[in-house]
Amino acid sequence: MKKSKMMSVFLTVIVLGLVLTACGKETSKPKGNGQPLTGAYKTNYTTKDGTKQPSYWYFKKDGTFLYCTPQVNSTNPKSDTEYWYGDAKRGTWELRGNDEYELKMHDLYDDDYYHLDAELDGSGDLSVSDSAKKPKYEYGTDVGCHKRKEMTYSQFMDLFNQAKASDQQGIQAAGYTKADNGDSNSSSESSSSATSSSSADPDEIGRAVYKLVFPSEEVDSVEQDGDSYYVSNEYHSADSTIRFQINGDKVTYWTQAAGDTTADGHNEEHTVSISSLLGG
Protein backbone atom coordinates (compact mmCIF):
# COMPACT_ATOMS: atom_id res chain seq x y z
CA MET A 1 0.00 0.00 0.00
CA LYS A 2 2.79 2.45 0.88
CA LYS A 3 4.46 1.84 -2.47
CA SER A 4 1.16 2.49 -4.27
CA LYS A 5 0.65 5.80 -2.42
CA MET A 6 4.20 6.92 -3.13
CA MET A 7 3.78 6.11 -6.81
CA SER A 8 0.50 8.07 -6.90
CA VAL A 9 2.14 11.12 -5.33
CA PHE A 10 5.08 10.87 -7.75
CA LEU A 11 2.78 10.74 -10.78
CA THR A 12 0.78 13.70 -9.47
CA VAL A 13 3.95 15.81 -9.19
CA ILE A 14 4.95 14.95 -12.76
CA VAL A 15 1.51 15.85 -14.12
CA LEU A 16 1.50 19.18 -12.25
CA GLY A 17 4.95 19.96 -13.62
CA LEU A 18 3.80 19.31 -17.19
CA VAL A 19 0.71 21.45 -16.71
CA LEU A 20 2.74 24.38 -15.32
CA THR A 21 5.22 24.08 -18.18
CA ALA A 22 2.40 24.12 -20.73
CA CYS A 23 0.85 27.16 -19.08
CA GLY A 24 4.18 28.94 -19.20
CA LYS A 25 4.36 28.38 -22.94
CA GLU A 26 0.83 29.65 -23.44
CA THR A 27 1.50 32.92 -21.61
CA SER A 28 4.73 33.78 -23.45
CA LYS A 29 4.48 36.70 -25.86
CA PRO A 30 4.30 35.66 -29.51
CA LYS A 31 6.76 37.63 -31.63
CA GLY A 32 4.25 38.46 -34.32
CA ASN A 33 1.53 39.73 -31.97
CA GLY A 34 1.15 43.39 -32.84
CA GLN A 35 0.17 45.82 -35.55
CA PRO A 36 2.53 47.25 -38.17
CA LEU A 37 3.72 50.83 -37.78
CA THR A 38 2.08 52.97 -40.44
CA GLY A 39 1.33 56.62 -41.05
CA ALA A 40 2.45 59.87 -39.49
CA TYR A 41 3.29 60.87 -35.92
CA LYS A 42 4.12 64.28 -34.48
CA THR A 43 6.41 65.18 -31.59
CA ASN A 44 6.05 68.50 -29.79
CA TYR A 45 9.50 69.82 -28.89
CA THR A 46 10.72 73.15 -27.52
CA THR A 47 14.20 74.53 -28.29
CA LYS A 48 16.58 76.07 -25.77
CA ASP A 49 15.17 79.56 -26.30
CA GLY A 50 11.56 78.44 -25.96
CA THR A 51 10.73 78.18 -29.66
CA LYS A 52 8.39 75.34 -30.62
CA GLN A 53 9.98 73.07 -33.24
CA PRO A 54 7.92 69.90 -33.82
CA SER A 55 9.28 66.74 -35.40
CA TYR A 56 7.46 64.28 -37.64
CA TRP A 57 7.74 60.55 -38.33
CA TYR A 58 6.28 58.61 -41.24
CA PHE A 59 6.22 54.81 -41.02
CA LYS A 60 5.65 52.45 -43.95
CA LYS A 61 4.41 48.86 -43.88
CA ASP A 62 7.59 47.71 -45.65
CA GLY A 63 9.58 48.26 -42.44
CA THR A 64 11.10 51.65 -43.27
CA PHE A 65 10.43 55.13 -41.94
CA LEU A 66 11.46 58.78 -42.35
CA TYR A 67 11.95 61.39 -39.64
CA CYS A 68 12.25 65.15 -39.97
CA THR A 69 12.41 68.36 -37.97
CA PRO A 70 11.65 71.32 -40.27
CA GLN A 71 13.49 74.61 -39.77
CA VAL A 72 11.66 77.25 -37.69
CA ASN A 73 12.28 80.92 -36.94
CA SER A 74 13.01 81.77 -33.34
CA THR A 75 10.03 83.25 -31.50
CA ASN A 76 12.19 84.64 -28.69
CA PRO A 77 13.13 88.31 -29.38
CA LYS A 78 15.94 88.09 -26.81
CA SER A 79 17.50 84.98 -28.34
CA ASP A 80 20.88 85.07 -30.11
CA THR A 81 19.50 82.51 -32.56
CA GLU A 82 17.59 83.82 -35.57
CA TYR A 83 16.31 80.41 -36.59
CA TRP A 84 16.80 76.72 -35.78
CA TYR A 85 18.08 74.47 -38.57
CA GLY A 86 16.13 71.42 -39.66
CA ASP A 87 17.06 67.77 -39.33
CA ALA A 88 16.38 64.74 -41.54
CA LYS A 89 16.80 61.04 -40.75
CA ARG A 90 15.69 57.69 -42.11
CA GLY A 91 15.59 54.19 -40.67
CA THR A 92 13.98 50.77 -40.36
CA TRP A 93 11.51 49.32 -37.85
CA GLU A 94 10.87 45.73 -36.76
CA LEU A 95 8.01 44.33 -34.71
CA ARG A 96 9.15 42.54 -31.55
CA GLY A 97 5.68 41.58 -30.36
CA ASN A 98 2.79 43.04 -28.34
CA ASP A 99 3.04 46.41 -30.12
CA GLU A 100 6.72 46.78 -29.20
CA TYR A 101 9.24 47.67 -31.89
CA GLU A 102 12.95 48.03 -32.59
CA LEU A 103 13.98 51.14 -34.54
CA LYS A 104 17.31 51.79 -36.25
CA MET A 105 17.78 55.36 -37.44
CA HIS A 106 20.59 57.46 -38.92
CA ASP A 107 21.06 61.05 -40.09
CA LEU A 108 21.09 61.67 -43.82
CA TYR A 109 24.08 64.03 -43.67
CA ASP A 110 25.78 62.97 -40.47
CA ASP A 111 27.52 60.00 -38.88
CA ASP A 112 25.03 59.89 -36.01
CA TYR A 113 22.98 56.71 -35.66
CA TYR A 114 20.45 55.52 -33.11
CA HIS A 115 19.17 52.19 -31.79
CA LEU A 116 15.74 52.77 -30.27
CA ASP A 117 12.89 51.00 -28.49
CA ALA A 118 9.32 51.98 -29.38
CA GLU A 119 5.89 51.02 -28.07
CA LEU A 120 2.29 51.83 -29.00
CA ASP A 121 -0.06 52.55 -26.11
CA GLY A 122 -3.81 52.00 -25.93
CA SER A 123 -4.59 55.40 -27.47
CA GLY A 124 -2.35 54.82 -30.47
CA ASP A 125 0.45 57.14 -29.31
CA LEU A 126 4.04 56.04 -29.85
CA SER A 127 6.73 56.32 -27.18
CA VAL A 128 10.40 56.10 -28.26
CA SER A 129 13.57 55.83 -26.15
CA ASP A 130 17.20 54.78 -26.49
CA SER A 131 17.82 51.03 -26.34
CA ALA A 132 21.10 51.41 -24.42
CA LYS A 133 21.48 53.25 -21.12
CA LYS A 134 24.49 55.21 -22.36
CA PRO A 135 24.35 55.20 -26.18
CA LYS A 136 27.07 56.79 -28.28
CA TYR A 137 24.42 59.01 -29.89
CA GLU A 138 21.54 59.83 -27.58
CA TYR A 139 18.06 60.34 -28.96
CA GLY A 140 16.70 61.40 -25.56
CA THR A 141 13.51 60.70 -23.65
CA ASP A 142 12.42 64.22 -22.71
CA VAL A 143 10.35 64.95 -25.81
CA GLY A 144 7.20 63.10 -24.72
CA CYS A 145 5.07 60.74 -26.75
CA HIS A 146 4.55 60.91 -30.48
CA LYS A 147 0.91 61.64 -31.26
CA ARG A 148 -0.75 60.00 -34.24
CA LYS A 149 -1.38 62.70 -36.87
CA GLU A 150 -3.67 62.81 -39.87
CA MET A 151 -1.20 63.58 -42.65
CA THR A 152 -0.75 62.27 -46.18
CA TYR A 153 2.59 61.00 -47.41
CA SER A 154 2.77 63.92 -49.84
CA GLN A 155 2.25 66.42 -47.01
CA PHE A 156 4.96 64.72 -44.97
CA MET A 157 7.42 64.74 -47.88
CA ASP A 158 6.98 68.49 -48.24
CA LEU A 159 8.18 68.86 -44.63
CA PHE A 160 10.90 66.23 -45.10
CA ASN A 161 12.39 67.90 -48.17
CA GLN A 162 12.38 71.25 -46.39
CA ALA A 163 14.16 69.68 -43.42
CA LYS A 164 16.73 68.01 -45.74
CA ALA A 165 17.63 71.32 -47.37
CA SER A 166 17.94 73.07 -44.00
CA ASP A 167 19.98 70.19 -42.57
CA GLN A 168 22.54 70.49 -45.37
CA GLN A 169 22.70 74.28 -44.98
CA GLY A 170 23.39 73.83 -41.28
CA ILE A 171 26.35 71.58 -42.03
CA GLN A 172 27.80 74.04 -44.54
CA ALA A 173 27.23 76.98 -42.18
CA ALA A 174 29.18 75.13 -39.49
CA GLY A 175 32.17 75.13 -41.88
CA TYR A 176 32.63 71.40 -42.47
CA THR A 177 33.47 69.73 -45.77
CA LYS A 178 31.28 66.87 -44.59
CA ALA A 179 29.49 66.03 -41.38
CA ASP A 180 31.53 64.91 -38.38
CA ASN A 181 34.86 64.81 -40.17
CA GLY A 182 36.36 67.49 -37.92
CA ASP A 183 37.99 69.23 -40.88
CA SER A 184 37.07 72.91 -40.64
CA ASN A 185 36.44 74.37 -44.08
CA SER A 186 37.96 77.80 -43.37
CA SER A 187 38.66 78.50 -47.03
CA SER A 188 35.97 79.09 -49.61
CA GLU A 189 35.97 75.39 -50.41
CA SER A 190 32.34 75.05 -51.29
CA SER A 191 33.39 73.02 -54.30
CA SER A 192 31.22 70.54 -56.14
CA SER A 193 32.91 67.63 -54.36
CA ALA A 194 32.09 69.06 -50.94
CA THR A 195 28.51 69.73 -51.99
CA SER A 196 28.23 66.26 -53.44
CA SER A 197 29.47 64.73 -50.19
CA SER A 198 27.13 66.76 -47.99
CA SER A 199 24.07 66.11 -50.14
CA ALA A 200 24.75 62.40 -50.63
CA ASP A 201 21.77 60.33 -49.51
CA PRO A 202 23.07 57.00 -48.10
CA ASP A 203 19.81 55.27 -48.98
CA GLU A 204 19.99 56.34 -52.62
CA ILE A 205 23.68 55.47 -52.82
CA GLY A 206 23.13 52.07 -51.21
CA ARG A 207 20.43 51.17 -53.71
CA ALA A 208 22.66 52.23 -56.60
CA VAL A 209 25.59 50.17 -55.26
CA TYR A 210 23.34 47.13 -54.83
CA LYS A 211 22.11 47.50 -58.40
CA LEU A 212 25.72 47.30 -59.59
CA VAL A 213 26.42 44.10 -57.66
CA PHE A 214 23.01 42.39 -57.88
CA PRO A 215 21.18 43.86 -60.92
CA SER A 216 18.10 41.64 -60.54
CA GLU A 217 17.65 41.99 -56.77
CA GLU A 218 15.44 44.47 -54.92
CA VAL A 219 16.84 46.37 -51.91
CA ASP A 220 15.06 45.82 -48.60
CA SER A 221 17.02 48.09 -46.27
CA VAL A 222 20.03 50.39 -45.96
CA GLU A 223 21.32 50.63 -42.38
CA GLN A 224 24.21 52.45 -40.76
CA ASP A 225 26.66 50.97 -38.26
CA GLY A 226 29.45 53.33 -37.27
CA ASP A 227 31.19 54.73 -40.35
CA SER A 228 29.81 52.03 -42.66
CA TYR A 229 26.46 51.28 -44.26
CA TYR A 230 24.99 47.87 -45.04
CA VAL A 231 22.52 47.30 -47.86
CA SER A 232 20.65 44.01 -48.25
CA ASN A 233 17.71 42.30 -49.91
CA GLU A 234 14.77 40.67 -48.13
CA TYR A 235 16.87 37.69 -46.97
CA HIS A 236 19.49 39.75 -45.08
CA SER A 237 21.97 36.90 -45.36
CA ALA A 238 25.73 37.43 -45.19
CA ASP A 239 26.27 36.80 -48.89
CA SER A 240 23.40 39.10 -49.92
CA THR A 241 24.56 42.09 -47.85
CA ILE A 242 26.95 44.72 -49.21
CA ARG A 243 29.02 47.01 -46.99
CA PHE A 244 29.91 50.49 -48.25
CA GLN A 245 31.37 53.78 -47.03
CA ILE A 246 30.93 57.34 -48.28
CA ASN A 247 34.24 59.22 -48.48
CA GLY A 248 33.92 62.73 -49.85
CA ASP A 249 32.60 62.47 -53.41
CA LYS A 250 33.45 58.76 -53.68
CA VAL A 251 31.89 55.51 -52.48
CA THR A 252 33.88 52.43 -51.48
CA TYR A 253 32.12 49.07 -51.29
CA TRP A 254 33.18 45.46 -50.79
CA THR A 255 32.13 42.26 -52.56
CA GLN A 256 33.07 38.62 -52.42
CA ALA A 257 36.18 37.96 -54.50
CA ALA A 258 36.05 35.40 -57.30
CA GLY A 259 36.86 31.93 -56.01
CA ASP A 260 36.19 32.88 -52.38
CA THR A 261 34.03 30.14 -50.86
CA THR A 262 33.42 31.95 -47.56
CA ALA A 263 29.82 33.16 -47.37
CA ASP A 264 30.71 36.46 -45.74
CA GLY A 265 34.07 36.88 -47.47
CA HIS A 266 33.48 40.39 -48.77
CA ASN A 267 37.14 41.15 -49.33
CA GLU A 268 37.28 42.72 -52.78
CA GLU A 269 37.29 46.53 -52.63
CA HIS A 270 35.72 48.81 -55.23
CA THR A 271 35.66 52.63 -55.43
CA VAL A 272 33.36 54.71 -57.60
CA SER A 273 32.47 58.41 -57.72
CA ILE A 274 29.03 59.42 -56.47
CA SER A 275 28.31 61.34 -59.66
CA SER A 276 28.98 58.35 -61.93
CA LEU A 277 27.17 55.99 -59.56
CA LEU A 278 24.01 58.10 -59.58
CA GLY A 279 24.36 59.06 -63.20
CA GLY A 280 25.03 62.73 -62.44
mmCIF file of C-alpha atoms in Angstrom:
data_model
loop_
_atom_site.group_PDB
_atom_site.id
_atom_site.type_symbol
_atom_site.label_atom_id
_atom_site.label_comp_id
_atom_site.label_asym_id
_atom_site.label_seq_id
_atom_site.Cartn_x
_atom_site.Cartn_y
_atom_site.Cartn_z
ATOM 1 C CA MET A 1 0.000 0.000 0.000
ATOM 2 C CA LYS A 2 2.788 2.451 0.884
ATOM 3 C CA LYS A 3 4.457 1.843 -2.474
ATOM 4 C CA SER A 4 1.159 2.486 -4.266
ATOM 5 C CA LYS A 5 0.645 5.796 -2.422
ATOM 6 C CA MET A 6 4.202 6.919 -3.132
ATOM 7 C CA MET A 7 3.780 6.112 -6.812
ATOM 8 C CA SER A 8 0.503 8.068 -6.898
ATOM 9 C CA VAL A 9 2.144 11.125 -5.334
ATOM 10 C CA PHE A 10 5.082 10.875 -7.751
ATOM 11 C CA LEU A 11 2.781 10.740 -10.780
ATOM 12 C CA THR A 12 0.778 13.695 -9.470
ATOM 13 C CA VAL A 13 3.950 15.813 -9.187
ATOM 14 C CA ILE A 14 4.949 14.954 -12.760
ATOM 15 C CA VAL A 15 1.508 15.846 -14.122
ATOM 16 C CA LEU A 16 1.498 19.181 -12.245
ATOM 17 C CA GLY A 17 4.948 19.959 -13.615
ATOM 18 C CA LEU A 18 3.804 19.307 -17.191
ATOM 19 C CA VAL A 19 0.707 21.451 -16.707
ATOM 20 C CA LEU A 20 2.742 24.383 -15.324
ATOM 21 C CA THR A 21 5.217 24.084 -18.182
ATOM 22 C CA ALA A 22 2.401 24.116 -20.726
ATOM 23 C CA CYS A 23 0.849 27.164 -19.078
ATOM 24 C CA GLY A 24 4.180 28.944 -19.203
ATOM 25 C CA LYS A 25 4.360 28.383 -22.936
ATOM 26 C CA GLU A 26 0.826 29.650 -23.441
ATOM 27 C CA THR A 27 1.500 32.918 -21.614
ATOM 28 C CA SER A 28 4.728 33.778 -23.449
ATOM 29 C CA LYS A 29 4.478 36.703 -25.862
ATOM 30 C CA PRO A 30 4.299 35.655 -29.513
ATOM 31 C CA LYS A 31 6.764 37.626 -31.625
ATOM 32 C CA GLY A 32 4.247 38.460 -34.316
ATOM 33 C CA ASN A 33 1.533 39.729 -31.973
ATOM 34 C CA GLY A 34 1.150 43.391 -32.839
ATOM 35 C CA GLN A 35 0.173 45.825 -35.548
ATOM 36 C CA PRO A 36 2.531 47.253 -38.167
ATOM 37 C CA LEU A 37 3.717 50.833 -37.776
ATOM 38 C CA THR A 38 2.080 52.972 -40.441
ATOM 39 C CA GLY A 39 1.328 56.617 -41.053
ATOM 40 C CA ALA A 40 2.446 59.875 -39.485
ATOM 41 C CA TYR A 41 3.286 60.865 -35.920
ATOM 42 C CA LYS A 42 4.123 64.280 -34.481
ATOM 43 C CA THR A 43 6.411 65.176 -31.588
ATOM 44 C CA ASN A 44 6.052 68.501 -29.786
ATOM 45 C CA TYR A 45 9.504 69.816 -28.888
ATOM 46 C CA THR A 46 10.723 73.147 -27.516
ATOM 47 C CA THR A 47 14.198 74.530 -28.294
ATOM 48 C CA LYS A 48 16.583 76.073 -25.767
ATOM 49 C CA ASP A 49 15.171 79.565 -26.297
ATOM 50 C CA GLY A 50 11.562 78.436 -25.962
ATOM 51 C CA THR A 51 10.731 78.181 -29.661
ATOM 52 C CA LYS A 52 8.393 75.343 -30.621
ATOM 53 C CA GLN A 53 9.983 73.068 -33.238
ATOM 54 C CA PRO A 54 7.921 69.901 -33.824
ATOM 55 C CA SER A 55 9.283 66.737 -35.405
ATOM 56 C CA TYR A 56 7.463 64.282 -37.644
ATOM 57 C CA TRP A 57 7.738 60.550 -38.335
ATOM 58 C CA TYR A 58 6.277 58.609 -41.241
ATOM 59 C CA PHE A 59 6.223 54.811 -41.018
ATOM 60 C CA LYS A 60 5.649 52.452 -43.945
ATOM 61 C CA LYS A 61 4.410 48.860 -43.881
ATOM 62 C CA ASP A 62 7.586 47.711 -45.654
ATOM 63 C CA GLY A 63 9.578 48.258 -42.436
ATOM 64 C CA THR A 64 11.095 51.653 -43.268
ATOM 65 C CA PHE A 65 10.433 55.135 -41.940
ATOM 66 C CA LEU A 66 11.456 58.775 -42.354
ATOM 67 C CA TYR A 67 11.952 61.386 -39.640
ATOM 68 C CA CYS A 68 12.251 65.146 -39.972
ATOM 69 C CA THR A 69 12.410 68.364 -37.973
ATOM 70 C CA PRO A 70 11.654 71.316 -40.269
ATOM 71 C CA GLN A 71 13.493 74.607 -39.773
ATOM 72 C CA VAL A 72 11.661 77.253 -37.691
ATOM 73 C CA ASN A 73 12.284 80.924 -36.944
ATOM 74 C CA SER A 74 13.009 81.774 -33.339
ATOM 75 C CA THR A 75 10.026 83.251 -31.504
ATOM 76 C CA ASN A 76 12.192 84.640 -28.694
ATOM 77 C CA PRO A 77 13.125 88.311 -29.379
ATOM 78 C CA LYS A 78 15.944 88.088 -26.811
ATOM 79 C CA SER A 79 17.501 84.984 -28.345
ATOM 80 C CA ASP A 80 20.877 85.066 -30.110
ATOM 81 C CA THR A 81 19.504 82.514 -32.558
ATOM 82 C CA GLU A 82 17.592 83.824 -35.567
ATOM 83 C CA TYR A 83 16.308 80.406 -36.586
ATOM 84 C CA TRP A 84 16.798 76.721 -35.782
ATOM 85 C CA TYR A 85 18.082 74.471 -38.568
ATOM 86 C CA GLY A 86 16.126 71.421 -39.659
ATOM 87 C CA ASP A 87 17.056 67.769 -39.330
ATOM 88 C CA ALA A 88 16.377 64.736 -41.541
ATOM 89 C CA LYS A 89 16.802 61.040 -40.752
ATOM 90 C CA ARG A 90 15.695 57.689 -42.106
ATOM 91 C CA GLY A 91 15.587 54.190 -40.665
ATOM 92 C CA THR A 92 13.976 50.773 -40.357
ATOM 93 C CA TRP A 93 11.509 49.321 -37.854
ATOM 94 C CA GLU A 94 10.873 45.731 -36.759
ATOM 95 C CA LEU A 95 8.010 44.333 -34.707
ATOM 96 C CA ARG A 96 9.150 42.542 -31.545
ATOM 97 C CA GLY A 97 5.676 41.585 -30.359
ATOM 98 C CA ASN A 98 2.787 43.041 -28.339
ATOM 99 C CA ASP A 99 3.037 46.407 -30.117
ATOM 100 C CA GLU A 100 6.721 46.780 -29.195
ATOM 101 C CA TYR A 101 9.241 47.674 -31.895
ATOM 102 C CA GLU A 102 12.952 48.031 -32.592
ATOM 103 C CA LEU A 103 13.984 51.136 -34.536
ATOM 104 C CA LYS A 104 17.312 51.789 -36.248
ATOM 105 C CA MET A 105 17.777 55.362 -37.437
ATOM 106 C CA HIS A 106 20.585 57.465 -38.925
ATOM 107 C CA ASP A 107 21.063 61.048 -40.090
ATOM 108 C CA LEU A 108 21.091 61.675 -43.821
ATOM 109 C CA TYR A 109 24.081 64.031 -43.673
ATOM 110 C CA ASP A 110 25.779 62.966 -40.470
ATOM 111 C CA ASP A 111 27.520 59.997 -38.882
ATOM 112 C CA ASP A 112 25.027 59.887 -36.006
ATOM 113 C CA TYR A 113 22.984 56.705 -35.660
ATOM 114 C CA TYR A 114 20.447 55.524 -33.107
ATOM 115 C CA HIS A 115 19.173 52.186 -31.788
ATOM 116 C CA LEU A 116 15.738 52.766 -30.270
ATOM 117 C CA ASP A 117 12.890 51.004 -28.486
ATOM 118 C CA ALA A 118 9.319 51.980 -29.377
ATOM 119 C CA GLU A 119 5.889 51.019 -28.070
ATOM 120 C CA LEU A 120 2.288 51.828 -29.001
ATOM 121 C CA ASP A 121 -0.057 52.547 -26.108
ATOM 122 C CA GLY A 122 -3.809 52.004 -25.935
ATOM 123 C CA SER A 123 -4.595 55.399 -27.466
ATOM 124 C CA GLY A 124 -2.347 54.816 -30.465
ATOM 125 C CA ASP A 125 0.450 57.145 -29.314
ATOM 126 C CA LEU A 126 4.043 56.037 -29.854
ATOM 127 C CA SER A 127 6.735 56.323 -27.184
ATOM 128 C CA VAL A 128 10.396 56.104 -28.261
ATOM 129 C CA SER A 129 13.565 55.826 -26.147
ATOM 130 C CA ASP A 130 17.202 54.782 -26.487
ATOM 131 C CA SER A 131 17.822 51.032 -26.335
ATOM 132 C CA ALA A 132 21.096 51.412 -24.422
ATOM 133 C CA LYS A 133 21.480 53.253 -21.118
ATOM 134 C CA LYS A 134 24.492 55.209 -22.356
ATOM 135 C CA PRO A 135 24.349 55.197 -26.177
ATOM 136 C CA LYS A 136 27.067 56.795 -28.283
ATOM 137 C CA TYR A 137 24.425 59.015 -29.886
ATOM 138 C CA GLU A 138 21.541 59.826 -27.577
ATOM 139 C CA TYR A 139 18.062 60.344 -28.957
ATOM 140 C CA GLY A 140 16.701 61.399 -25.556
ATOM 141 C CA THR A 141 13.513 60.696 -23.647
ATOM 142 C CA ASP A 142 12.418 64.224 -22.712
ATOM 143 C CA VAL A 143 10.353 64.951 -25.809
ATOM 144 C CA GLY A 144 7.201 63.098 -24.717
ATOM 145 C CA CYS A 145 5.065 60.736 -26.747
ATOM 146 C CA HIS A 146 4.550 60.908 -30.479
ATOM 147 C CA LYS A 147 0.908 61.642 -31.256
ATOM 148 C CA ARG A 148 -0.748 59.998 -34.238
ATOM 149 C CA LYS A 149 -1.380 62.699 -36.869
ATOM 150 C CA GLU A 150 -3.667 62.812 -39.872
ATOM 151 C CA MET A 151 -1.198 63.578 -42.652
ATOM 152 C CA THR A 152 -0.751 62.274 -46.181
ATOM 153 C CA TYR A 153 2.591 61.002 -47.411
ATOM 154 C CA SER A 154 2.773 63.922 -49.844
ATOM 155 C CA GLN A 155 2.249 66.424 -47.010
ATOM 156 C CA PHE A 156 4.957 64.721 -44.967
ATOM 157 C CA MET A 157 7.417 64.740 -47.877
ATOM 158 C CA ASP A 158 6.983 68.495 -48.243
ATOM 159 C CA LEU A 159 8.178 68.860 -44.632
ATOM 160 C CA PHE A 160 10.899 66.225 -45.103
ATOM 161 C CA ASN A 161 12.390 67.896 -48.169
ATOM 162 C CA GLN A 162 12.377 71.253 -46.386
ATOM 163 C CA ALA A 163 14.164 69.681 -43.424
ATOM 164 C CA LYS A 164 16.728 68.014 -45.735
ATOM 165 C CA ALA A 165 17.635 71.322 -47.367
ATOM 166 C CA SER A 166 17.939 73.070 -44.004
ATOM 167 C CA ASP A 167 19.984 70.192 -42.568
ATOM 168 C CA GLN A 168 22.544 70.494 -45.373
ATOM 169 C CA GLN A 169 22.701 74.282 -44.980
ATOM 170 C CA GLY A 170 23.393 73.828 -41.278
ATOM 171 C CA ILE A 171 26.352 71.576 -42.031
ATOM 172 C CA GLN A 172 27.802 74.036 -44.539
ATOM 173 C CA ALA A 173 27.228 76.982 -42.175
ATOM 174 C CA ALA A 174 29.177 75.133 -39.495
ATOM 175 C CA GLY A 175 32.170 75.127 -41.878
ATOM 176 C CA TYR A 176 32.633 71.404 -42.472
ATOM 177 C CA THR A 177 33.466 69.728 -45.766
ATOM 178 C CA LYS A 178 31.285 66.867 -44.592
ATOM 179 C CA ALA A 179 29.493 66.027 -41.382
ATOM 180 C CA ASP A 180 31.525 64.912 -38.376
ATOM 181 C CA ASN A 181 34.863 64.812 -40.171
ATOM 182 C CA GLY A 182 36.363 67.488 -37.917
ATOM 183 C CA ASP A 183 37.992 69.226 -40.878
ATOM 184 C CA SER A 184 37.066 72.908 -40.637
ATOM 185 C CA ASN A 185 36.444 74.367 -44.078
ATOM 186 C CA SER A 186 37.961 77.795 -43.368
ATOM 187 C CA SER A 187 38.655 78.495 -47.026
ATOM 188 C CA SER A 188 35.974 79.091 -49.609
ATOM 189 C CA GLU A 189 35.971 75.389 -50.413
ATOM 190 C CA SER A 190 32.338 75.051 -51.288
ATOM 191 C CA SER A 191 33.388 73.024 -54.298
ATOM 192 C CA SER A 192 31.221 70.541 -56.137
ATOM 193 C CA SER A 193 32.906 67.633 -54.364
ATOM 194 C CA ALA A 194 32.088 69.060 -50.936
ATOM 195 C CA THR A 195 28.514 69.731 -51.991
ATOM 196 C CA SER A 196 28.229 66.257 -53.439
ATOM 197 C CA SER A 197 29.466 64.725 -50.189
ATOM 198 C CA SER A 198 27.126 66.758 -47.991
ATOM 199 C CA SER A 199 24.070 66.105 -50.141
ATOM 200 C CA ALA A 200 24.752 62.401 -50.627
ATOM 201 C CA ASP A 201 21.773 60.332 -49.512
ATOM 202 C CA PRO A 202 23.070 56.998 -48.105
ATOM 203 C CA ASP A 203 19.806 55.268 -48.981
ATOM 204 C CA GLU A 204 19.986 56.341 -52.625
ATOM 205 C CA ILE A 205 23.680 55.467 -52.815
ATOM 206 C CA GLY A 206 23.130 52.067 -51.208
ATOM 207 C CA ARG A 207 20.431 51.173 -53.707
ATOM 208 C CA ALA A 208 22.662 52.225 -56.601
ATOM 209 C CA VAL A 209 25.585 50.170 -55.261
ATOM 210 C CA TYR A 210 23.343 47.129 -54.830
ATOM 211 C CA LYS A 211 22.112 47.498 -58.395
ATOM 212 C CA LEU A 212 25.722 47.297 -59.588
ATOM 213 C CA VAL A 213 26.418 44.099 -57.656
ATOM 214 C CA PHE A 214 23.011 42.387 -57.882
ATOM 215 C CA PRO A 215 21.180 43.864 -60.915
ATOM 216 C CA SER A 216 18.105 41.638 -60.543
ATOM 217 C CA GLU A 217 17.652 41.992 -56.767
ATOM 218 C CA GLU A 218 15.441 44.466 -54.916
ATOM 219 C CA VAL A 219 16.836 46.368 -51.908
ATOM 220 C CA ASP A 220 15.057 45.820 -48.604
ATOM 221 C CA SER A 221 17.022 48.090 -46.269
ATOM 222 C CA VAL A 222 20.035 50.388 -45.958
ATOM 223 C CA GLU A 223 21.320 50.628 -42.383
ATOM 224 C CA GLN A 224 24.208 52.454 -40.756
ATOM 225 C CA ASP A 225 26.659 50.975 -38.263
ATOM 226 C CA GLY A 226 29.455 53.333 -37.270
ATOM 227 C CA ASP A 227 31.191 54.734 -40.349
ATOM 228 C CA SER A 228 29.808 52.028 -42.664
ATOM 229 C CA TYR A 229 26.455 51.281 -44.264
ATOM 230 C CA TYR A 230 24.989 47.874 -45.044
ATOM 231 C CA VAL A 231 22.522 47.297 -47.862
ATOM 232 C CA SER A 232 20.653 44.009 -48.247
ATOM 233 C CA ASN A 233 17.710 42.301 -49.910
ATOM 234 C CA GLU A 234 14.771 40.670 -48.130
ATOM 235 C CA TYR A 235 16.872 37.693 -46.967
ATOM 236 C CA HIS A 236 19.490 39.751 -45.081
ATOM 237 C CA SER A 237 21.974 36.903 -45.357
ATOM 238 C CA ALA A 238 25.731 37.434 -45.185
ATOM 239 C CA ASP A 239 26.270 36.804 -48.891
ATOM 240 C CA SER A 240 23.398 39.097 -49.918
ATOM 241 C CA THR A 241 24.558 42.088 -47.846
ATOM 242 C CA ILE A 242 26.948 44.725 -49.211
ATOM 243 C CA ARG A 243 29.017 47.007 -46.987
ATOM 244 C CA PHE A 244 29.909 50.487 -48.251
ATOM 245 C CA GLN A 245 31.368 53.780 -47.027
ATOM 246 C CA ILE A 246 30.935 57.340 -48.280
ATOM 247 C CA ASN A 247 34.236 59.216 -48.483
ATOM 248 C CA GLY A 248 33.922 62.727 -49.849
ATOM 249 C CA ASP A 249 32.605 62.470 -53.413
ATOM 250 C CA LYS A 250 33.453 58.761 -53.679
ATOM 251 C CA VAL A 251 31.891 55.507 -52.476
ATOM 252 C CA THR A 252 33.876 52.429 -51.482
ATOM 253 C CA TYR A 253 32.121 49.068 -51.292
ATOM 254 C CA TRP A 254 33.179 45.456 -50.785
ATOM 255 C CA THR A 255 32.133 42.261 -52.560
ATOM 256 C CA GLN A 256 33.073 38.620 -52.415
ATOM 257 C CA ALA A 257 36.179 37.958 -54.501
ATOM 258 C CA ALA A 258 36.053 35.399 -57.296
ATOM 259 C CA GLY A 259 36.862 31.934 -56.013
ATOM 260 C CA ASP A 260 36.193 32.880 -52.379
ATOM 261 C CA THR A 261 34.032 30.140 -50.856
ATOM 262 C CA THR A 262 33.421 31.952 -47.558
ATOM 263 C CA ALA A 263 29.817 33.163 -47.374
ATOM 264 C CA ASP A 264 30.715 36.461 -45.744
ATOM 265 C CA GLY A 265 34.068 36.880 -47.465
ATOM 266 C CA HIS A 266 33.477 40.394 -48.774
ATOM 267 C CA ASN A 267 37.143 41.147 -49.331
ATOM 268 C CA GLU A 268 37.282 42.723 -52.783
ATOM 269 C CA GLU A 269 37.293 46.532 -52.628
ATOM 270 C CA HIS A 270 35.720 48.807 -55.231
ATOM 271 C CA THR A 271 35.664 52.635 -55.426
ATOM 272 C CA VAL A 272 33.362 54.705 -57.601
ATOM 273 C CA SER A 273 32.468 58.406 -57.721
ATOM 274 C CA ILE A 274 29.029 59.420 -56.471
ATOM 275 C CA SER A 275 28.305 61.341 -59.663
ATOM 276 C CA SER A 276 28.976 58.350 -61.935
ATOM 277 C CA LEU A 277 27.170 55.987 -59.559
ATOM 278 C CA LEU A 278 24.007 58.102 -59.577
ATOM 279 C CA GLY A 279 24.361 59.065 -63.202
ATOM 280 C CA GLY A 280 25.026 62.726 -62.442
#
